[in-house]
């Protein structure tokens, strides 16, 4: 399989496994969507790590496969490509990308689907589609400017240049830079800590933030208000407040 889902201690690792560069061909895209939807459904998956291995995250699309496609073929395929990445972005659980080596084109767009990005010192990220006479087609023109702002996103998209980990951190494209050998360990630790948290409240927080970014503030506040009030019906809310009153903050054990 080109993508695998490995689950341990509440953390599901979506592992890209298409050597040597984890090129995202059609089969890989479809498998990614299938497993993202599985991670969404499974109750034993409470947080997710996206990982490409020690040497490379994903170097982008399979250019040889794309070269053979004409306009009609891509019209038929483009929606499925976006849907695969959107399935990752809509996993209603905390998702962290563990980025080593190249994360280019579709690889960078996949990292953008995560809630948090931890990069190795050897990471290089970018949207080089313009160098092929194209634009990003798996969400790059939409998710990148929402993350780092339109002018910085346009610089990366217009030039197609790669940025190293330190510049990616300065741009806000990644959230933490660590030694390359520690990327997965630290990403897994981030996910494992959240996997012990209140699952429904984390889902609510993610949906409220994401929905709010796509609408006006009044609508966003309505989403927040409805989730906030709704969480008062949960066992985790009762448990968390009781623990706070009896034991102090940060000691609650959630179901």
CSV table of C-alpha atoms in Angstrom, one decimal:
chain,number,residue,atom,x,y,z
A,1,UNK,CA,0.0,0.0,0.0
A,2,UNK,CA,1.2,3.5,-0.7
A,3,UNK,CA,-0.3,4.9,2.5
A,4,UNK,CA,-0.8,3.1,5.8
A,5,UNK,CA,-2.7,3.8,9.0
A,6,UNK,CA,-1.0,2.6,12.1
A,7,UNK,CA,-2.7,3.1,15.4
A,8,UNK,CA,-1.2,3.0,18.9
A,9,UNK,CA,-2.2,4.5,22.2
A,10,UNK,CA,-4.9,6.7,20.6
A,11,UNK,CA,-2.6,8.1,17.9
A,12,UNK,CA,-3.1,7.2,14.2
A,13,UNK,CA,-0.1,7.6,12.0
A,14,UNK,CA,-0.9,8.2,8.3
A,15,UNK,CA,2.3,7.0,6.8
A,16,UNK,CA,3.2,7.7,3.2
A,17,UNK,CA,5.1,4.8,1.8
A,18,UNK,CA,5.9,5.2,-1.9
A,19,UNK,CA,9.7,5.1,-2.3
A,20,UNK,CA,11.8,6.9,-3.1
A,21,UNK,CA,10.1,10.3,-2.9
A,22,UNK,CA,6.5,9.5,-1.9
A,23,UNK,CA,5.2,11.0,-5.1
A,24,UNK,CA,1.5,11.5,-4.8
A,25,UNK,CA,0.0,9.6,-7.8
A,26,UNK,CA,-3.7,8.9,-8.3
A,27,UNK,CA,-3.6,5.6,-6.3
A,28,UNK,CA,-1.8,7.4,-3.4
A,29,UNK,CA,-4.4,10.2,-3.4
A,30,UNK,CA,-7.3,7.7,-3.3
A,31,UNK,CA,-5.7,5.7,-0.6
A,32,UNK,CA,-5.0,8.9,1.4
A,33,UNK,CA,-8.7,9.8,1.2
A,34,UNK,CA,-9.8,6.3,2.2
A,35,UNK,CA,-7.6,6.3,5.3
A,36,UNK,CA,-8.4,9.8,6.3
A,37,UNK,CA,-12.0,8.9,6.4
A,38,UNK,CA,-11.2,5.7,8.4
A,39,UNK,CA,-9.2,7.8,10.9
A,40,UNK,CA,-12.3,10.1,11.2
A,41,UNK,CA,-14.6,7.2,11.9
A,42,UNK,CA,-12.4,5.2,14.3
A,43,UNK,CA,-13.0,5.8,18.0
A,44,UNK,CA,-9.6,4.5,18.9
A,45,UNK,CA,-8.0,7.2,16.8
A,46,UNK,CA,-8.1,10.4,18.9
A,47,UNK,CA,-5.2,12.3,17.2
A,48,UNK,CA,-3.3,11.9,13.9
A,49,UNK,CA,0.3,12.2,12.7
A,50,UNK,CA,1.0,12.6,8.9
A,51,UNK,CA,4.5,11.2,8.2
A,52,UNK,CA,6.5,10.4,5.1
A,53,UNK,CA,9.5,8.7,6.7
A,54,UNK,CA,12.9,9.8,7.9
A,55,UNK,CA,14.2,11.1,4.5
A,56,UNK,CA,11.2,12.7,2.7
A,57,UNK,CA,7.7,13.9,3.5
A,58,UNK,CA,6.4,14.0,-0.1
A,59,UNK,CA,8.1,15.5,-3.1
A,60,UNK,CA,4.8,16.3,-4.9
A,61,UNK,CA,2.7,14.8,-7.6
A,62,UNK,CA,3.8,12.1,-9.9
A,63,UNK,CA,4.8,14.3,-12.8
A,64,UNK,CA,5.2,11.4,-15.3
A,65,UNK,CA,1.6,10.3,-14.6
A,66,UNK,CA,0.4,13.9,-14.9
A,67,UNK,CA,2.2,14.5,-18.2
A,68,UNK,CA,0.2,11.8,-19.8
A,69,UNK,CA,-3.1,13.4,-18.8
A,70,UNK,CA,-4.9,15.9,-21.1
A,71,UNK,CA,-7.3,18.6,-20.2
A,72,UNK,CA,-10.3,16.3,-20.2
A,73,UNK,CA,-8.6,13.8,-18.0
A,74,UNK,CA,-7.6,16.4,-15.4
A,75,UNK,CA,-11.1,18.0,-15.5
A,76,UNK,CA,-12.3,14.6,-14.4
A,77,UNK,CA,-9.5,14.1,-11.8
A,78,UNK,CA,-9.0,17.5,-10.2
A,79,UNK,CA,-12.1,17.2,-7.9
A,80,UNK,CA,-10.9,13.8,-6.6
A,81,UNK,CA,-7.5,15.3,-6.0
A,82,UNK,CA,-8.9,18.1,-3.9
A,83,UNK,CA,-11.3,15.8,-2.1
A,84,UNK,CA,-8.4,13.6,-1.0
A,85,UNK,CA,-6.7,16.5,0.7
A,86,UNK,CA,-9.9,17.9,2.1
A,87,UNK,CA,-10.6,14.6,3.7
A,88,UNK,CA,-7.4,15.0,5.7
A,89,UNK,CA,-8.1,18.7,6.5
A,90,UNK,CA,-11.6,17.7,7.8
A,91,UNK,CA,-10.5,14.9,10.2
A,92,UNK,CA,-12.3,16.2,13.3
A,93,UNK,CA,-9.3,15.4,15.6
A,94,UNK,CA,-6.0,17.1,16.2
A,95,UNK,CA,-3.7,16.5,13.2
A,96,UNK,CA,0.1,17.2,13.1
A,97,UNK,CA,2.4,16.9,10.0
A,98,UNK,CA,5.8,15.5,10.7
A,99,UNK,CA,7.9,17.0,7.9
A,100,UNK,CA,11.3,15.6,7.0
A,101,UNK,CA,13.2,16.4,3.8
A,102,UNK,CA,11.2,17.6,0.8
A,103,UNK,CA,7.5,18.7,1.1
A,104,UNK,CA,6.9,20.2,-2.3
A,105,UNK,CA,3.8,20.8,-4.4
A,106,UNK,CA,1.2,18.3,-3.2
A,107,UNK,CA,3.5,17.4,-0.3
A,108,UNK,CA,3.4,21.0,0.9
A,109,UNK,CA,-0.3,21.1,0.3
A,110,UNK,CA,-0.7,17.9,2.4
A,111,UNK,CA,1.2,19.5,5.3
A,112,UNK,CA,-1.1,22.5,5.0
A,113,UNK,CA,-4.1,20.2,5.8
A,114,UNK,CA,-2.7,19.6,9.3
A,115,UNK,CA,-3.5,21.7,12.4
A,116,UNK,CA,0.2,21.9,13.3
A,117,UNK,CA,3.5,21.3,11.5
A,118,UNK,CA,6.7,20.1,13.0
A,119,UNK,CA,9.7,20.2,10.6
A,120,UNK,CA,13.1,18.7,10.7
A,121,UNK,CA,16.1,20.9,10.2
A,122,UNK,CA,16.6,19.2,6.8
A,123,UNK,CA,13.1,20.2,5.6
A,124,UNK,CA,12.5,22.1,2.4
A,125,UNK,CA,9.0,23.3,1.5
A,126,UNK,CA,7.5,25.0,-1.5
A,127,UNK,CA,4.9,25.2,-4.3
A,128,UNK,CA,6.9,24.8,-7.5
A,129,UNK,CA,3.9,24.2,-9.8
A,130,UNK,CA,4.5,27.5,-11.6
A,131,UNK,CA,7.8,26.0,-12.9
A,132,UNK,CA,5.6,23.5,-14.8
A,133,UNK,CA,3.3,26.1,-16.2
A,134,UNK,CA,0.7,25.3,-13.6
A,135,UNK,CA,-0.7,26.5,-10.2
A,136,UNK,CA,-1.2,24.4,-7.1
A,137,UNK,CA,-4.3,22.3,-7.5
A,138,UNK,CA,-4.7,20.5,-4.1
A,139,UNK,CA,-5.5,23.5,-2.0
A,140,UNK,CA,-2.3,25.5,-2.1
A,141,UNK,CA,-3.8,28.7,-3.4
A,142,UNK,CA,-6.4,28.6,-0.7
A,143,UNK,CA,-4.8,27.1,2.4
A,144,UNK,CA,-1.4,28.7,2.1
A,145,UNK,CA,-2.6,32.4,2.1
A,146,UNK,CA,-5.0,31.6,5.0
A,147,UNK,CA,-2.0,30.3,6.9
A,148,UNK,CA,0.8,32.8,6.1
A,149,UNK,CA,-1.0,35.7,4.5
A,150,UNK,CA,-1.6,36.5,0.8
A,151,UNK,CA,1.6,38.4,-0.1
A,152,UNK,CA,3.9,35.8,1.4
A,153,UNK,CA,1.9,33.0,-0.2
A,154,UNK,CA,2.0,34.7,-3.6
A,155,UNK,CA,5.7,35.0,-3.4
A,156,UNK,CA,6.1,31.3,-2.9
A,157,UNK,CA,3.5,30.4,-5.5
A,158,UNK,CA,4.6,33.0,-8.1
A,159,UNK,CA,8.3,32.1,-7.9
A,160,UNK,CA,8.0,28.4,-7.1
A,161,UNK,CA,11.0,28.7,-4.8
A,162,UNK,CA,11.8,26.3,-2.0
A,163,UNK,CA,12.3,27.5,1.6
A,164,UNK,CA,14.4,25.8,4.2
A,165,UNK,CA,13.1,25.0,7.6
A,166,UNK,CA,14.3,28.2,9.3
A,167,UNK,CA,12.6,30.5,6.7
A,168,UNK,CA,9.5,28.3,6.8
A,169,UNK,CA,9.4,28.9,10.6
A,170,UNK,CA,9.8,32.6,10.1
A,171,UNK,CA,7.0,32.6,7.5
A,172,UNK,CA,4.6,30.7,9.8
A,173,UNK,CA,4.6,27.8,7.3
A,174,UNK,CA,5.8,25.4,10.0
A,175,UNK,CA,5.3,25.8,13.8
A,176,UNK,CA,8.4,24.1,15.2
A,177,UNK,CA,11.8,23.1,13.9
A,178,UNK,CA,13.7,20.2,15.5
A,179,UNK,CA,16.6,17.9,14.6
A,180,UNK,CA,15.6,15.7,11.7
A,181,UNK,CA,15.9,12.5,13.8
A,182,UNK,CA,13.4,13.8,16.3
A,183,UNK,CA,10.6,14.9,14.0
A,184,UNK,CA,8.3,11.9,14.3
A,185,UNK,CA,9.0,11.5,18.0
A,186,UNK,CA,8.0,15.0,18.8
A,187,UNK,CA,5.0,14.9,16.4
A,188,UNK,CA,3.8,11.7,18.1
A,189,UNK,CA,4.3,13.2,21.5
A,190,UNK,CA,2.2,16.3,20.5
A,191,UNK,CA,-0.6,14.0,19.2
A,192,UNK,CA,-0.4,11.6,22.2
A,193,UNK,CA,-0.8,14.4,24.7
A,194,UNK,CA,-4.0,15.6,22.9
A,195,UNK,CA,-5.2,12.0,22.5
A,196,UNK,CA,-5.6,12.0,26.3
A,197,UNK,CA,-7.8,15.1,26.2
A,198,UNK,CA,-11.6,15.6,25.9
A,199,UNK,CA,-12.3,14.3,22.4
A,200,UNK,CA,-15.6,16.2,21.8
A,201,UNK,CA,-14.2,19.5,23.2
A,202,UNK,CA,-11.2,19.1,20.9
A,203,UNK,CA,-13.5,18.4,17.9
A,204,UNK,CA,-15.6,21.5,18.9
A,205,UNK,CA,-12.5,23.7,19.1
A,206,UNK,CA,-11.2,22.6,15.7
A,207,UNK,CA,-14.6,23.1,14.0
A,208,UNK,CA,-15.1,26.5,15.7
A,209,UNK,CA,-11.7,27.8,14.6
A,210,UNK,CA,-11.9,26.3,11.0
A,211,UNK,CA,-15.5,27.4,10.5
A,212,UNK,CA,-14.8,30.9,11.8
A,213,UNK,CA,-12.0,31.4,9.4
A,214,UNK,CA,-14.4,30.8,6.5
A,215,UNK,CA,-17.1,33.3,7.5
A,216,UNK,CA,-17.8,36.6,9.2
A,217,UNK,CA,-17.2,37.0,12.9
A,218,UNK,CA,-20.9,37.0,13.9
A,219,UNK,CA,-21.4,33.7,12.3
A,220,UNK,CA,-18.2,32.4,13.8
A,221,UNK,CA,-19.3,33.5,17.2
A,222,UNK,CA,-22.6,31.7,16.7
A,223,UNK,CA,-20.7,28.5,15.9
A,224,UNK,CA,-18.6,29.0,19.0
A,225,UNK,CA,-21.6,29.7,21.2
A,226,UNK,CA,-23.5,26.6,20.1
A,227,UNK,CA,-20.5,24.3,20.7
A,228,UNK,CA,-19.7,26.0,24.0
A,229,UNK,CA,-23.2,25.5,25.4
A,230,UNK,CA,-23.5,22.0,23.9
A,231,UNK,CA,-20.4,20.8,25.7
A,232,UNK,CA,-22.2,21.3,29.0
A,233,UNK,CA,-24.1,18.2,28.2
A,234,UNK,CA,-20.9,16.0,28.1
A,235,UNK,CA,-19.4,13.8,30.8
A,236,UNK,CA,-16.0,15.2,30.0
A,237,UNK,CA,-17.2,18.7,30.9
A,238,UNK,CA,-18.6,17.5,34.2
A,239,UNK,CA,-15.4,15.5,34.9
A,240,UNK,CA,-13.1,18.4,34.0
A,241,UNK,CA,-14.9,20.9,36.2
A,242,UNK,CA,-15.2,18.5,39.2
A,243,UNK,CA,-11.5,17.8,39.0
A,244,UNK,CA,-10.7,21.5,38.8
A,245,UNK,CA,-12.7,22.2,41.9
A,246,UNK,CA,-11.5,19.2,43.9
A,247,UNK,CA,-7.9,18.8,42.7
A,248,UNK,CA,-6.9,22.0,40.9
A,249,UNK,CA,-6.2,22.7,37.2
A,250,UNK,CA,-4.8,20.2,34.8
A,251,UNK,CA,-5.5,17.0,36.6
A,252,UNK,CA,-8.7,15.7,35.0
A,253,UNK,CA,-8.7,12.3,33.4
A,254,UNK,CA,-11.1,12.3,30.4
A,255,UNK,CA,-13.1,9.3,29.2
